[in-house]
Amino acid sequence: MTHSRIAGTGSYLPSRLVTNADLEKMVETSDEWIRTRTGIERRHLAAPEETSSVLAEHAARRALRSAGLTVEDVDFIVVGTTTPDLVFPNTGTLLQQRLGIHNCPAFALETACSGFIYALSVADKFVRAGEVKCALVVGTECLSRIVDWNDRGTCVLFGDGAGAVVLTPSTEPGIIATHLHSDGKYQDLLKFPFGPSSGFDQLRAGVPAGITMQGNEVFKVAVRTLSRLVDETLAKNGINKDQIDWLVPHQANLRIIQSAADKLDMPMEKVIVTVQDHGNTSAASIPLALDTAVRDGRIRRGQLLLMETFGGGFTWGSALVRY
Ligand code: ACO
């Protein structure tokens, strides 16, 4: 039976670094408040010409290089993003054009912070079905473009960046399992309240818009849901907590990450944490964290990884991966 495996990883961060001290000059906040509530110390913000597909191209090229493959090998592209360059063409197709690839399927999906895990799950199924030999799976975001920079409750949380993996067929798993969920009843707790078919006229008229969030409620549901997700992932795959080498969580908030680690009885030394340096980069956060830990030598071939995520919708999901 064919499985898929991660053949290479890559990531990219825009060069502009914005520290908590920089934000103190923009809104009424403090480094101490941001660090103690979220763990975030700095984040990278994209330059005006850096769109989500631009960030994705850098990450994708690095992932291909680390897999020892080239753009000619790619036969499938799926991008998770909350911040597409355009309404259409989709960001997958725009990335495809940037890479100079033609004809293979390329598309984007929008499941907020769960975008990468959803994209990984989709690509895994195409590889396992024998239809795809080299899938490019990308999470990319320019969240700074949809944040209200006057709202201290949200603007301190987010950052820009991209991460990518290359999936290839393998006789051994690789991607052992993915578990995806969503529940639209929570849609009003965290959202960007305008879109092409809803309120677009207000955007055109220049009504100020940004991500809106009921932070406390999001926090509580996230902790509860991720706890259930960890139980489900372990039980359905017959895995004990102590078999997991690394937790690679979505990087939204250090306290949410810590609660997932507690659930697994996992010391923080076994958790990949990049939220201090990246902020919440939504769909880009897990592949960014993964690539960081692969490149600094913590994550090694053969180790068992648990990735878990939670985001707007709400959507949530996990991936159990033998790296
Ligand atoms: N600086 C200083 N004070 C602030 C700031 C800020 N940046 N933002 C809010 N405050 C104030 C509030 O106005 C409030 O003041 P008040 O008591 O005078 O009314 C006070 O701080 C406490 O506000 P809370 O919202 O209750 O603060 P809380 O401890 O819940 O922390 C936070 C807020 C960090 C947003 C937290 O709720 C959280 O992390 N929630 C999860 C949300 C999240 O991670 N969302 C990302 C997307 S979803 C995902 O990726 C999982």
Coordinates of N, CA, C and O in Angstrom, one line a residue, residues 195-305:
G195 N -16.8 40.0 3.2 CA -16.3 39.1 2.1 C -17.0 39.5 0.8 O -17.8 40.4 0.7
P196 N -16.6 38.9 -0.3 CA -17.1 39.3 -1.7 C -18.6 39.2 -1.8 O -19.2 40.1 -2.5
S197 N -19.3 38.3 -1.1 CA -20.7 38.3 -1.2 C -21.4 38.8 0.1 O -22.6 38.5 0.2
S198 N -20.7 39.4 0.9 CA -21.3 39.9 2.2 C -20.6 41.1 2.7 O -19.5 41.0 3.2
G199 N -21.2 42.2 2.5 CA -20.7 43.5 3.0 C -19.6 44.1 2.2 O -18.9 45.0 2.6
F200 N -19.4 43.6 0.9 CA -18.3 44.1 0.1 C -18.5 45.6 -0.2 O -17.5 46.3 -0.4
D201 N -19.8 45.9 -0.4 CA -20.0 47.4 -0.7 C -19.5 48.3 0.4 O -19.0 49.4 0.2
Q202 N -19.6 47.8 1.7 CA -19.1 48.6 2.8 C -17.6 48.7 2.7 O -17.0 49.8 3.0
L203 N -16.9 47.6 2.3 CA -15.5 47.7 2.2 C -15.1 48.7 1.1 O -14.2 49.5 1.2
R204 N -15.9 48.6 0.0 CA -15.6 49.5 -1.2 C -15.8 50.9 -0.7 O -15.1 51.8 -1.2
A205 N -16.8 51.1 0.2 CA -17.1 52.5 0.6 C -16.1 53.0 1.7 O -16.2 54.1 2.2
G206 N -15.1 52.1 2.0 CA -14.0 52.5 2.9 C -14.4 52.3 4.4 O -13.7 52.9 5.3
V207 N -15.4 51.5 4.7 CA -15.7 51.3 6.2 C -14.5 50.5 6.8 O -14.0 49.5 6.2
P208 N -14.0 51.0 7.9 CA -12.8 50.3 8.5 C -13.2 48.9 8.9 O -14.2 48.6 9.4
A209 N -12.2 48.0 8.6 CA -12.5 46.5 8.9 C -11.3 45.9 9.4 O -10.2 46.3 9.1
G210 N -11.5 44.9 10.2 CA -10.4 44.1 10.7 C -10.9 42.8 11.4 O -12.1 42.6 11.5
I211 N -10.0 41.9 11.7 CA -10.3 40.7 12.4 C -11.1 41.1 13.7 O -10.6 42.0 14.5
T212 N -12.2 40.4 14.0 CA -12.9 40.6 15.3 C -12.8 39.3 16.1 O -12.9 38.2 15.5
M213 N -12.7 39.4 17.4 CA -12.5 38.2 18.2 C -13.0 38.4 19.6 O -12.8 39.5 20.2
Q214 N -13.7 37.4 20.1 CA -14.0 37.4 21.5 C -12.9 36.5 22.2 O -13.1 35.3 22.3
G215 N -11.8 37.1 22.5 CA -10.6 36.4 22.9 C -10.8 35.4 24.0 O -10.3 34.2 23.9
N216 N -11.5 35.8 25.1 CA -11.7 34.9 26.2 C -12.4 33.6 25.8 O -12.1 32.5 26.2
E217 N -13.5 33.8 25.0 CA -14.3 32.6 24.6 C -13.5 31.7 23.7 O -13.5 30.5 23.8
V218 N -12.8 32.4 22.7 CA -11.9 31.6 21.8 C -11.0 30.7 22.6 O -10.8 29.5 22.4
F219 N -10.4 31.4 23.6 CA -9.4 30.7 24.5 C -10.0 29.4 25.1 O -9.4 28.3 25.0
K220 N -11.2 29.6 25.7 CA -11.8 28.5 26.5 C -12.1 27.3 25.5 O -11.9 26.2 25.8
V221 N -12.8 27.7 24.4 CA -13.2 26.6 23.5 C -11.9 25.9 22.9 O -11.9 24.7 22.7
A222 N -10.9 26.7 22.6 CA -9.7 26.2 22.0 C -9.1 25.1 22.9 O -8.7 24.0 22.5
V223 N -8.9 25.5 24.2 CA -8.3 24.6 25.2 C -9.1 23.3 25.3 O -8.6 22.2 25.2
R224 N -10.4 23.4 25.4 CA -11.3 22.3 25.5 C -11.3 21.4 24.3 O -11.1 20.2 24.4
T225 N -11.3 22.0 23.1 CA -11.4 21.2 21.9 C -10.1 20.5 21.6 O -10.1 19.4 21.2
L226 N -9.0 21.2 21.9 CA -7.7 20.6 21.6 C -7.4 19.4 22.5 O -6.8 18.4 22.1
S227 N -8.0 19.5 23.7 CA -7.8 18.4 24.6 C -8.5 17.1 24.1 O -8.0 16.0 24.0
R228 N -9.8 17.4 23.6 CA -10.5 16.2 23.0 C -9.8 15.7 21.7 O -9.8 14.5 21.5
L229 N -9.2 16.6 21.0 CA -8.6 16.2 19.7 C -7.4 15.4 20.0 O -7.1 14.4 19.3
V230 N -6.6 15.7 21.0 CA -5.4 14.9 21.4 C -5.9 13.5 21.8 O -5.3 12.5 21.3
D231 N -6.9 13.4 22.6 CA -7.5 12.1 23.0 C -7.9 11.3 21.8 O -7.5 10.1 21.7
E232 N -8.6 11.9 20.9 CA -9.1 11.2 19.7 C -7.9 10.7 18.9 O -7.9 9.6 18.4
T233 N -6.9 11.6 18.7 CA -5.8 11.2 17.8 C -5.0 10.0 18.4 O -4.6 9.1 17.7
L234 N -4.8 10.0 19.7 CA -4.1 8.9 20.4 C -4.9 7.6 20.3 O -4.4 6.6 19.9
A235 N -6.2 7.8 20.6 CA -7.1 6.6 20.7 C -7.2 5.9 19.3 O -7.1 4.7 19.2
K236 N -7.5 6.7 18.3 CA -7.8 6.2 17.0 C -6.6 5.5 16.4 O -6.7 4.7 15.5
N237 N -5.4 5.9 16.8 CA -4.2 5.3 16.2 C -3.5 4.4 17.2 O -2.4 3.9 16.9
G238 N -4.1 4.1 18.3 CA -3.5 3.2 19.3 C -2.1 3.6 19.7 O -1.2 2.8 19.9
I239 N -1.9 4.9 20.0 CA -0.6 5.5 20.4 C -0.7 5.9 21.8 O -1.7 6.5 22.3
N240 N 0.4 5.7 22.6 CA 0.5 6.2 23.9 C 1.1 7.5 23.9 O 2.0 7.8 23.1
K241 N 0.8 8.3 24.9 CA 1.4 9.7 25.0 C 2.9 9.7 24.9 O 3.5 10.5 24.3
D242 N 3.5 8.7 25.6 CA 5.0 8.7 25.7 C 5.7 8.3 24.4 O 6.9 8.3 24.3
Q243 N 4.9 7.8 23.4 CA 5.5 7.5 22.1 C 5.8 8.7 21.2 O 6.5 8.6 20.3
I244 N 5.1 9.8 21.6 CA 5.3 11.0 20.8 C 6.6 11.8 21.1 O 6.9 12.1 22.2
D245 N 7.4 12.0 20.0 CA 8.7 12.6 20.2 C 8.5 14.1 20.3 O 9.2 14.8 21.1
W246 N 7.7 14.7 19.4 CA 7.5 16.2 19.4 C 6.1 16.5 19.2 O 5.4 16.0 18.3
L247 N 5.6 17.5 20.0 CA 4.3 18.2 19.7 C 4.6 19.4 18.8 O 5.5 20.2 19.2
V248 N 4.0 19.5 17.7 CA 4.2 20.7 16.8 C 2.8 21.4 16.7 O 2.1 21.1 15.8
P249 N 2.5 22.2 17.7 CA 1.2 22.8 17.7 C 1.1 24.1 16.9 O 2.1 24.8 16.6
H250 N -0.2 24.4 16.6 CA -0.5 25.8 16.0 C 0.0 26.8 17.0 O -0.2 26.7 18.2
Q251 N 0.6 27.9 16.6 CA 1.3 28.8 17.5 C 0.4 30.1 17.6 O 0.6 31.1 16.9
A252 N -0.7 30.0 18.5 CA -1.5 31.1 18.7 C -1.2 31.8 20.0 O -1.2 33.0 20.0
N253 N -0.9 31.0 21.0 CA -0.9 31.5 22.3 C -0.1 30.5 23.2 O -0.5 29.3 23.2
L254 N 0.9 31.0 23.9 CA 1.7 30.0 24.7 C 0.9 29.3 25.7 O 1.1 28.1 26.0
R255 N -0.1 29.9 26.2 CA -0.9 29.3 27.3 C -1.8 28.1 26.7 O -2.0 27.1 27.3
I256 N -2.2 28.3 25.5 CA -3.0 27.3 24.8 C -2.1 26.1 24.5 O -2.4 24.9 24.7
I257 N -0.8 26.4 24.0 CA 0.1 25.4 23.7 C 0.5 24.6 25.0 O 0.5 23.4 25.0
Q258 N 0.7 25.3 26.1 CA 1.0 24.6 27.3 C -0.1 23.7 27.8 O 0.2 22.6 28.3
S259 N -1.3 24.1 27.6 CA -2.4 23.2 28.0 C -2.4 21.9 27.2 O -2.7 20.8 27.8
A260 N -2.1 22.0 25.9 CA -2.0 20.8 25.1 C -0.9 19.9 25.6 O -1.0 18.7 25.6
A261 N 0.3 20.5 25.9 CA 1.4 19.8 26.4 C 1.1 19.1 27.7 O 1.4 17.9 27.9
D262 N 0.3 19.8 28.6 CA -0.1 19.2 29.9 C -0.9 18.0 29.7 O -0.8 16.9 30.3
K263 N -1.8 18.1 28.7 CA -2.7 17.0 28.4 C -1.9 15.7 28.0 O -2.3 14.6 28.3
L264 N -0.8 16.0 27.3 CA 0.1 14.8 26.9 C 1.1 14.5 27.9 O 2.0 13.6 27.6
D265 N 1.1 15.1 29.1 CA 2.2 15.0 30.1 C 3.5 15.2 29.5 O 4.5 14.5 29.7
M266 N 3.6 16.2 28.6 CA 4.8 16.4 27.8 C 5.6 17.6 28.4 O 5.0 18.7 28.5
P267 N 6.9 17.5 28.7 CA 7.6 18.7 29.1 C 7.7 19.7 27.9 O 7.7 19.2 26.8
M268 N 7.8 20.9 28.2 CA 7.9 21.9 27.2 C 9.1 21.8 26.3 O 9.1 22.2 25.1
E269 N 10.1 21.0 26.8 CA 11.3 20.8 25.9 C 11.0 19.9 24.7 O 11.7 19.8 23.8
K270 N 9.8 19.2 24.8 CA 9.4 18.3 23.7 C 8.3 19.0 22.8 O 7.7 18.3 22.0
V271 N 8.1 20.3 23.0 CA 7.1 21.0 22.2 C 7.9 22.1 21.4 O 8.7 22.8 21.9
I272 N 7.5 22.1 20.1 CA 8.2 23.1 19.3 C 7.4 24.4 19.4 O 6.2 24.5 19.1
V273 N 8.1 25.5 20.0 CA 7.4 26.7 20.2 C 8.1 27.8 19.5 O 9.3 28.1 19.6
T274 N 7.4 28.5 18.6 CA 8.0 29.6 17.8 C 7.1 30.9 18.0 O 7.4 31.9 17.4
V275 N 6.0 30.8 18.8 CA 5.1 31.9 18.9 C 5.8 33.2 19.3 O 5.4 34.3 18.9
Q276 N 6.9 33.0 20.2 CA 7.6 34.2 20.6 C 8.2 35.0 19.5 O 8.3 36.2 19.5
D277 N 8.6 34.3 18.4 CA 9.3 35.0 17.3 C 8.4 35.3 16.1 O 8.7 36.1 15.3
H278 N 7.3 34.5 16.0 CA 6.5 34.6 14.8 C 5.1 35.3 15.0 O 4.4 35.7 14.1
G279 N 4.6 35.3 16.3 CA 3.2 35.6 16.6 C 2.3 34.5 16.0 O 2.8 33.4 15.7
N280 N 1.1 34.8 15.8 CA 0.1 33.8 15.2 C 0.1 34.0 13.7 O -0.4 35.0 13.3
T281 N 0.7 33.1 13.0 CA 0.7 33.2 11.5 C -0.4 32.3 10.9 O -0.2 31.9 9.7
S282 N -1.4 31.9 11.7 CA -2.5 31.2 11.1 C -2.1 29.9 10.4 O -1.3 29.1 10.9
A283 N -2.5 29.8 9.1 CA -2.2 28.6 8.3 C -0.7 28.3 8.2 O -0.3 27.2 7.9
A284 N 0.1 29.4 8.3 CA 1.6 29.2 8.1 C 2.2 28.7 9.4 O 3.4 28.3 9.3
S285 N 1.5 28.7 10.5 CA 2.3 28.5 11.8 C 2.9 27.2 12.0 O 4.0 27.0 12.4
I286 N 2.1 26.1 11.7 CA 2.7 24.7 11.9 C 3.8 24.4 10.9 O 4.9 24.0 11.4
P287 N 3.7 24.7 9.6 CA 4.8 24.4 8.7 C 6.1 25.3 9.1 O 7.2 24.9 8.9
L288 N 5.8 26.5 9.5 CA 6.9 27.4 10.0 C 7.6 26.8 11.2 O 8.9 26.7 11.2
A289 N 6.8 26.3 12.2 CA 7.4 25.7 13.4 C 8.2 24.4 13.0 O 9.3 24.1 13.5
L290 N 7.5 23.6 12.1 CA 8.1 22.3 11.7 C 9.5 22.6 11.0 O 10.5 22.0 11.4
D291 N 9.5 23.5 10.1 CA 10.8 23.8 9.4 C 11.8 24.3 10.3 O 13.0 23.9 10.2
T292 N 11.4 25.2 11.2 CA 12.4 25.7 12.2 C 13.1 24.6 12.9 O 14.3 24.5 13.1
A293 N 12.3 23.6 13.4 CA 12.9 22.5 14.3 C 13.6 21.5 13.4 O 14.5 20.8 13.9
V294 N 13.2 21.3 12.2 CA 13.9 20.4 11.3 C 15.3 21.0 11.0 O 16.4 20.3 11.1
R295 N 15.3 22.3 10.7 CA 16.6 22.9 10.3 C 17.6 23.1 11.5 O 18.8 23.0 11.3
D296 N 17.0 23.3 12.7 CA 17.9 23.4 13.9 C 18.3 22.1 14.5 O 19.0 22.0 15.5
G297 N 17.8 21.0 13.8 CA 18.3 19.6 14.2 C 17.5 19.0 15.3 O 17.8 17.8 15.7
R298 N 16.5 19.6 15.9 CA 15.7 19.0 16.9 C 14.9 17.8 16.4 O 14.9 16.7 16.9
I299 N 14.1 18.1 15.3 CA 13.3 17.0 14.7 C 14.2 16.2 13.7 O 14.8 16.8 12.8
R300 N 14.2 14.9 14.0 CA 15.1 14.1 13.1 C 14.2 13.0 12.4 O 13.1 12.6 12.9
R301 N 14.8 12.4 11.4 CA 14.1 11.3 10.6 C 13.7 10.2 11.6 O 14.5 9.8 12.4
G302 N 12.5 9.7 11.4 CA 12.1 8.5 12.2 C 11.3 8.9 13.4 O 10.7 8.0 14.0
Q303 N 11.3 10.2 13.8 CA 10.6 10.6 15.0 C 9.1 10.7 14.7 O 8.7 11.0 13.6
L304 N 8.3 10.6 15.9 CA 6.9 10.7 15.8 C 6.4 12.1 16.2 O 6.7 12.5 17.3
L305 N 5.7 12.7 15.3 CA 5.2 14.1 15.5 C 3.7 14.1 15.7 O 3.0 13.5 14.9

